[in-house]
XYZ file of C-alpha atoms in Angstrom:
346
model
C 2.464 -29.894 -2.944
C 3.618 -28.613 -6.340
C 7.106 -27.900 -7.636
C 6.497 -24.198 -6.935
C 6.252 -25.027 -3.225
C 9.223 -27.421 -3.101
C 12.052 -24.936 -2.539
C 15.543 -25.149 -1.047
C 16.247 -23.437 2.247
C 18.277 -20.247 2.625
C 17.796 -18.831 -0.867
C 19.220 -15.441 -1.764
C 16.869 -12.686 -2.909
C 17.966 -13.169 -6.497
C 17.320 -16.898 -6.254
C 13.838 -16.125 -4.948
C 13.218 -13.857 -7.915
C 14.374 -16.561 -10.326
C 12.019 -19.029 -8.621
C 9.151 -16.557 -8.843
C 9.817 -15.743 -12.485
C 10.027 -19.437 -13.394
C 6.756 -20.157 -11.608
C 4.823 -17.106 -12.777
C 5.928 -16.911 -16.416
C 4.020 -19.956 -17.705
C 0.801 -18.763 -16.058
C 1.434 -15.223 -17.293
C 1.931 -16.448 -20.850
C -1.249 -18.529 -20.643
C -3.170 -15.480 -19.478
C -1.744 -13.214 -22.194
C -2.627 -15.843 -24.805
C -6.282 -15.090 -24.019
C -5.936 -11.530 -25.297
C -6.986 -10.530 -28.817
C -4.076 -10.964 -31.232
C -3.544 -7.205 -31.614
C -3.125 -6.816 -27.846
C -1.195 -10.071 -27.395
C 1.524 -8.999 -29.846
C 2.209 -5.781 -27.959
C 1.996 -7.379 -24.509
C 4.436 -10.136 -25.472
C 6.860 -7.570 -26.854
C 6.595 -5.508 -23.671
C 7.248 -8.596 -21.521
C 10.347 -9.345 -23.597
C 9.083 -12.638 -25.012
C 9.407 -11.666 -28.677
C 10.429 -8.792 -30.924
C 8.099 -6.495 -32.873
C 7.758 -9.182 -35.565
C 6.797 -11.912 -33.119
C 10.171 -13.666 -33.187
C 11.214 -15.135 -29.801
C 13.859 -13.150 -27.920
C 15.719 -13.439 -24.667
C 14.991 -9.868 -23.614
C 14.816 -8.811 -19.969
C 11.293 -9.315 -18.616
C 11.920 -7.432 -15.378
C 12.651 -8.729 -11.879
C 9.035 -9.635 -11.016
C 9.404 -8.476 -7.412
C 5.648 -7.929 -6.987
C 4.549 -11.458 -7.894
C 7.331 -12.832 -5.689
C 5.855 -10.843 -2.787
C 2.458 -12.414 -3.485
C 3.826 -15.957 -3.511
C 5.921 -15.447 -0.378
C 3.030 -13.655 1.347
C 0.907 -16.775 0.894
C 3.646 -18.999 2.273
C 4.202 -16.587 5.172
C 0.697 -17.265 6.546
C 0.802 -21.022 5.977
C -0.612 -21.189 2.460
C 0.973 -22.351 -0.776
C 2.634 -20.391 -3.541
C 0.745 -22.430 -6.132
C -2.567 -21.435 -4.581
C -1.607 -17.753 -4.846
C -0.503 -17.960 -8.477
C -3.618 -16.228 -9.929
C -3.065 -13.279 -7.586
C 0.643 -13.116 -8.458
C -0.127 -12.994 -12.186
C -2.856 -10.401 -11.640
C -0.491 -8.094 -9.761
C 2.169 -8.458 -12.455
C -0.413 -7.599 -15.134
C -1.509 -4.451 -13.295
C 2.094 -3.379 -12.790
C 2.793 -3.742 -16.495
C -0.424 -1.950 -17.415
C 0.995 1.006 -15.481
C 4.390 0.736 -17.187
C 2.881 0.755 -20.679
C 0.884 3.876 -19.845
C 3.699 5.588 -17.936
C 6.082 5.215 -20.859
C 3.560 6.963 -23.107
C 2.890 9.796 -20.670
C 6.555 10.310 -19.788
C 7.712 10.013 -23.394
C 10.281 7.384 -22.402
C 11.755 5.564 -25.393
C 13.734 2.914 -23.478
C 12.660 0.310 -20.935
C 14.615 -2.775 -19.899
C 17.353 -1.938 -22.402
C 15.065 -1.941 -25.477
C 12.636 0.453 -27.207
C 9.371 0.982 -25.322
C 6.178 -0.515 -26.742
C 4.664 2.822 -27.730
C 7.806 3.816 -29.648
C 7.518 0.584 -31.669
C 3.757 0.082 -32.065
C 2.459 3.627 -31.574
C 0.860 5.523 -28.697
C -2.715 4.391 -29.203
C -1.812 0.717 -29.534
C 0.296 0.799 -26.363
C -2.510 2.452 -24.390
C -4.997 -0.175 -25.530
C -2.572 -2.972 -24.656
C -2.226 -1.533 -21.160
C -6.014 -1.405 -20.804
C -6.173 -5.044 -21.901
C -3.691 -6.111 -19.209
C -5.681 -4.340 -16.486
C -8.933 -5.972 -17.565
C -7.237 -9.363 -17.760
C -5.894 -8.995 -14.214
C -9.341 -8.511 -12.713
C -10.737 -11.346 -14.819
C -8.059 -13.711 -13.497
C -8.983 -12.947 -9.899
C -12.700 -13.292 -10.632
C -12.131 -16.689 -12.232
C -9.738 -18.013 -9.583
C -12.479 -19.642 -7.545
C -10.760 -18.592 -4.321
C -13.011 -17.504 -1.427
C -10.999 -14.266 -1.177
C -11.438 -13.401 -4.878
C -14.046 -10.681 -4.381
C -12.077 -9.034 -1.576
C -8.911 -9.259 -3.676
C -10.577 -7.600 -6.661
C -11.683 -4.709 -4.465
C -8.200 -4.293 -2.991
C -6.511 -4.462 -6.386
C -9.020 -2.016 -7.882
C -8.428 0.378 -4.975
C -4.664 0.138 -5.437
C -5.079 0.795 -9.171
C -7.154 3.895 -8.468
C -4.436 5.102 -6.114
C -1.830 4.356 -8.772
C -3.772 6.417 -11.307
C -4.143 9.269 -8.821
C -0.421 9.173 -8.130
C 0.376 9.264 -11.833
C -1.994 12.202 -12.307
C -0.199 14.063 -9.526
C 3.178 13.183 -11.018
C 2.119 14.623 -14.380
C 0.675 17.755 -12.799
C 3.991 18.403 -11.041
C 5.625 18.902 -14.448
C 3.493 22.008 -14.998
C 3.929 23.461 -11.517
C 6.709 25.409 -9.844
C 5.330 25.121 -6.288
C 5.352 21.369 -5.594
C 5.609 20.674 -1.860
C 7.590 17.754 -0.483
C 4.577 16.281 1.347
C 2.680 16.252 -1.960
C 5.554 14.430 -3.610
C 5.668 11.807 -0.853
C 1.894 11.290 -1.098
C 2.236 10.862 -4.858
C 4.841 8.131 -4.307
C 2.656 6.424 -1.705
C -0.178 6.220 -4.216
C 1.779 5.523 -7.385
C 4.216 2.923 -6.060
C 3.610 1.861 -2.467
C -0.073 1.014 -2.888
C 0.451 -1.751 -5.449
C 3.378 -3.291 -3.558
C 1.262 -3.219 -0.404
C -1.635 -4.939 -2.116
C 0.707 -7.569 -3.583
C 1.635 -8.600 -0.052
C -1.985 -8.416 1.110
C -3.214 -10.591 -1.761
C -0.603 -13.161 -0.862
C -1.962 -13.204 2.663
C -5.545 -13.488 1.439
C -4.815 -16.302 -1.025
C -2.827 -18.059 1.711
C -5.908 -17.890 3.976
C -4.168 -15.700 6.519
C -5.866 -14.020 9.451
C -7.120 -10.435 8.910
C -4.418 -9.044 11.196
C -1.736 -10.936 9.263
C -3.054 -9.623 5.955
C -2.998 -6.058 7.293
C 0.537 -6.363 8.663
C 1.716 -7.793 5.351
C 0.054 -4.893 3.555
C 1.841 -2.414 5.819
C 5.117 -4.228 5.200
C 4.529 -3.830 1.462
C 3.467 -0.179 1.701
C 6.585 0.777 3.638
C 8.786 -1.299 1.348
C 7.141 0.310 -1.678
C 7.735 3.852 -0.476
C 11.323 2.984 0.418
C 11.687 1.514 -3.064
C 10.490 4.777 -4.619
C 12.994 6.840 -2.649
C 15.770 4.487 -3.776
C 14.452 4.368 -7.339
C 14.416 8.162 -7.581
C 18.054 8.241 -6.514
C 18.821 5.682 -9.227
C 16.844 7.792 -11.703
C 19.530 10.457 -11.324
C 22.744 8.639 -10.391
C 21.966 5.046 -11.336
C 24.045 2.891 -13.636
C 22.156 2.398 -16.929
C 23.022 -1.309 -16.658
C 20.914 -1.382 -13.480
C 18.124 1.021 -14.437
C 17.726 0.181 -18.124
C 17.490 3.915 -18.822
C 20.054 6.549 -19.814
C 22.064 8.291 -17.094
C 20.315 11.379 -15.655
C 17.062 10.084 -17.185
C 14.794 11.796 -14.639
C 16.683 15.081 -14.899
C 16.529 14.979 -18.697
C 12.723 14.720 -18.353
C 12.757 17.350 -15.550
C 10.773 15.042 -13.316
C 9.797 16.339 -9.898
C 11.084 13.218 -8.166
C 11.580 12.977 -4.409
C 15.244 14.112 -4.306
C 14.550 16.867 -6.844
C 11.635 18.291 -4.837
C 13.610 17.900 -1.618
C 16.390 19.970 -3.184
C 14.028 22.562 -4.667
C 12.335 23.101 -1.299
C 15.542 22.934 0.783
C 16.038 26.690 1.018
C 19.731 26.201 0.227
C 21.796 28.105 -2.367
C 22.113 24.836 -4.296
C 18.349 24.422 -4.259
C 17.800 27.938 -5.578
C 20.309 27.415 -8.366
C 18.619 24.127 -9.270
C 15.242 25.884 -9.373
C 16.580 28.412 -11.873
C 18.159 25.660 -13.956
C 15.075 23.432 -13.877
C 12.843 26.197 -15.157
C 14.911 27.415 -18.099
C 13.522 27.001 -21.598
C 14.785 24.287 -23.913
C 16.447 20.965 -23.260
C 19.128 20.687 -20.607
C 22.569 20.130 -22.086
C 24.930 17.428 -20.905
C 26.828 19.954 -18.815
C 23.587 21.241 -17.277
C 22.458 17.718 -16.406
C 25.726 17.097 -14.576
C 25.354 20.405 -12.761
C 21.760 19.632 -11.764
C 22.861 16.339 -10.210
C 25.659 18.132 -8.348
C 23.222 20.704 -6.985
C 20.808 18.051 -5.709
C 23.657 16.365 -3.880
C 24.971 19.671 -2.517
C 21.530 20.523 -1.120
C 21.577 17.353 0.981
C 18.652 15.835 -0.892
C 20.516 12.743 -2.062
C 21.610 11.808 1.446
C 18.122 12.595 2.787
C 16.470 10.343 0.214
C 18.814 7.473 0.944
C 18.239 7.940 4.677
C 14.455 7.898 4.246
C 14.703 4.667 2.235
C 16.673 3.024 5.044
C 14.247 4.260 7.748
C 11.226 3.005 5.809
C 12.882 -0.363 5.302
C 13.383 -0.687 9.054
C 9.694 0.123 9.640
C 8.683 -2.391 6.964
C 10.586 -5.161 8.725
C 8.807 -4.372 12.003
C 5.437 -4.873 10.268
C 6.703 -8.077 8.703
C 7.624 -9.520 12.111
C 4.213 -8.443 13.462
C 2.532 -10.643 10.840
C 3.998 -13.681 12.644
C 5.163 -15.207 9.369
C 6.701 -18.587 8.767
C 10.443 -18.336 9.329
C 11.601 -19.058 5.785
C 9.089 -16.688 4.199
C 9.999 -13.935 6.673
C 13.671 -14.253 5.796
C 12.999 -14.175 2.070
C 10.496 -11.307 2.213
C 13.048 -9.295 4.151
C 15.730 -10.134 1.604
C 13.474 -8.994 -1.241
C 12.782 -5.714 0.531
C 16.495 -5.089 0.975
C 17.218 -5.944 -2.658
C 14.484 -3.585 -3.890
C 16.084 -0.720 -2.001
C 19.729 -1.565 -2.697
C 19.529 -2.716 -6.308
C 22.876 -1.144 -7.154
C 24.665 -3.469 -4.688
């Protein structure tokens, strides 16, 4: 048994994340070191390891919830976290591939409290770095030597295709005035829930779990992921920049058709109609207009609805987790991670 699998009992969710980050980071750095220098420089900057000149920094590298789900998923079915390390790194690479590309497509200039990679290195370089991370993820799984490697590659590739489809839908919503709420939910299922679901499934596979356990873990992750997106969209409007790493009203500034926004726009309420008129005016929204847009979303009931959906999905996720018949400690910690993902402002 390795140090990664020698863990104290009754850890908090944040302690689990620290454990995961400490265990995954060395393997992640080793993997990134295999990239061509041009890609490695951008990837290391994006991960917060160094600045644009290659000087070491102590920047925020993110919470690494997805790799933690992989490691705990393996332990949940009787496997080891160390044995699931290649899958955990692969999932983290795919997640960050998506972030590099999303920042370009959304025009975001801030992530994790520092300038985004594309705003420092340029659009084309950031896109290529994202491509490099995706390719590296699949290569890690292929070279893991685990009997479930081929199955894991297929699942991760499927989740990535869903992620891309969700991002395409998200971008198309910006050009449309008739986005339905069911379309928005499906977009979130593909863009966010799919990868979190596959993180849990890969943990089960690399832990040599039974097929039914792997499927229940995947369902736990899918429901947690969708709940996370509902909560994240609320934070994208009302979140503290210290929590989100982005400016206040970030999603409204970009006029994103997020879940609470679409819920408000399709609510049939006076507030929803006023928001529709405001959202489709020409030019940038002023500070006063951003405040008003947030007030209208809340007045329509969309904020409360989104928070309620997150809580309902979390409850469903925990039912699937129990159905996987996980080891007691892993069940407790997976549940704690799910709660933290949805209540990050607490």
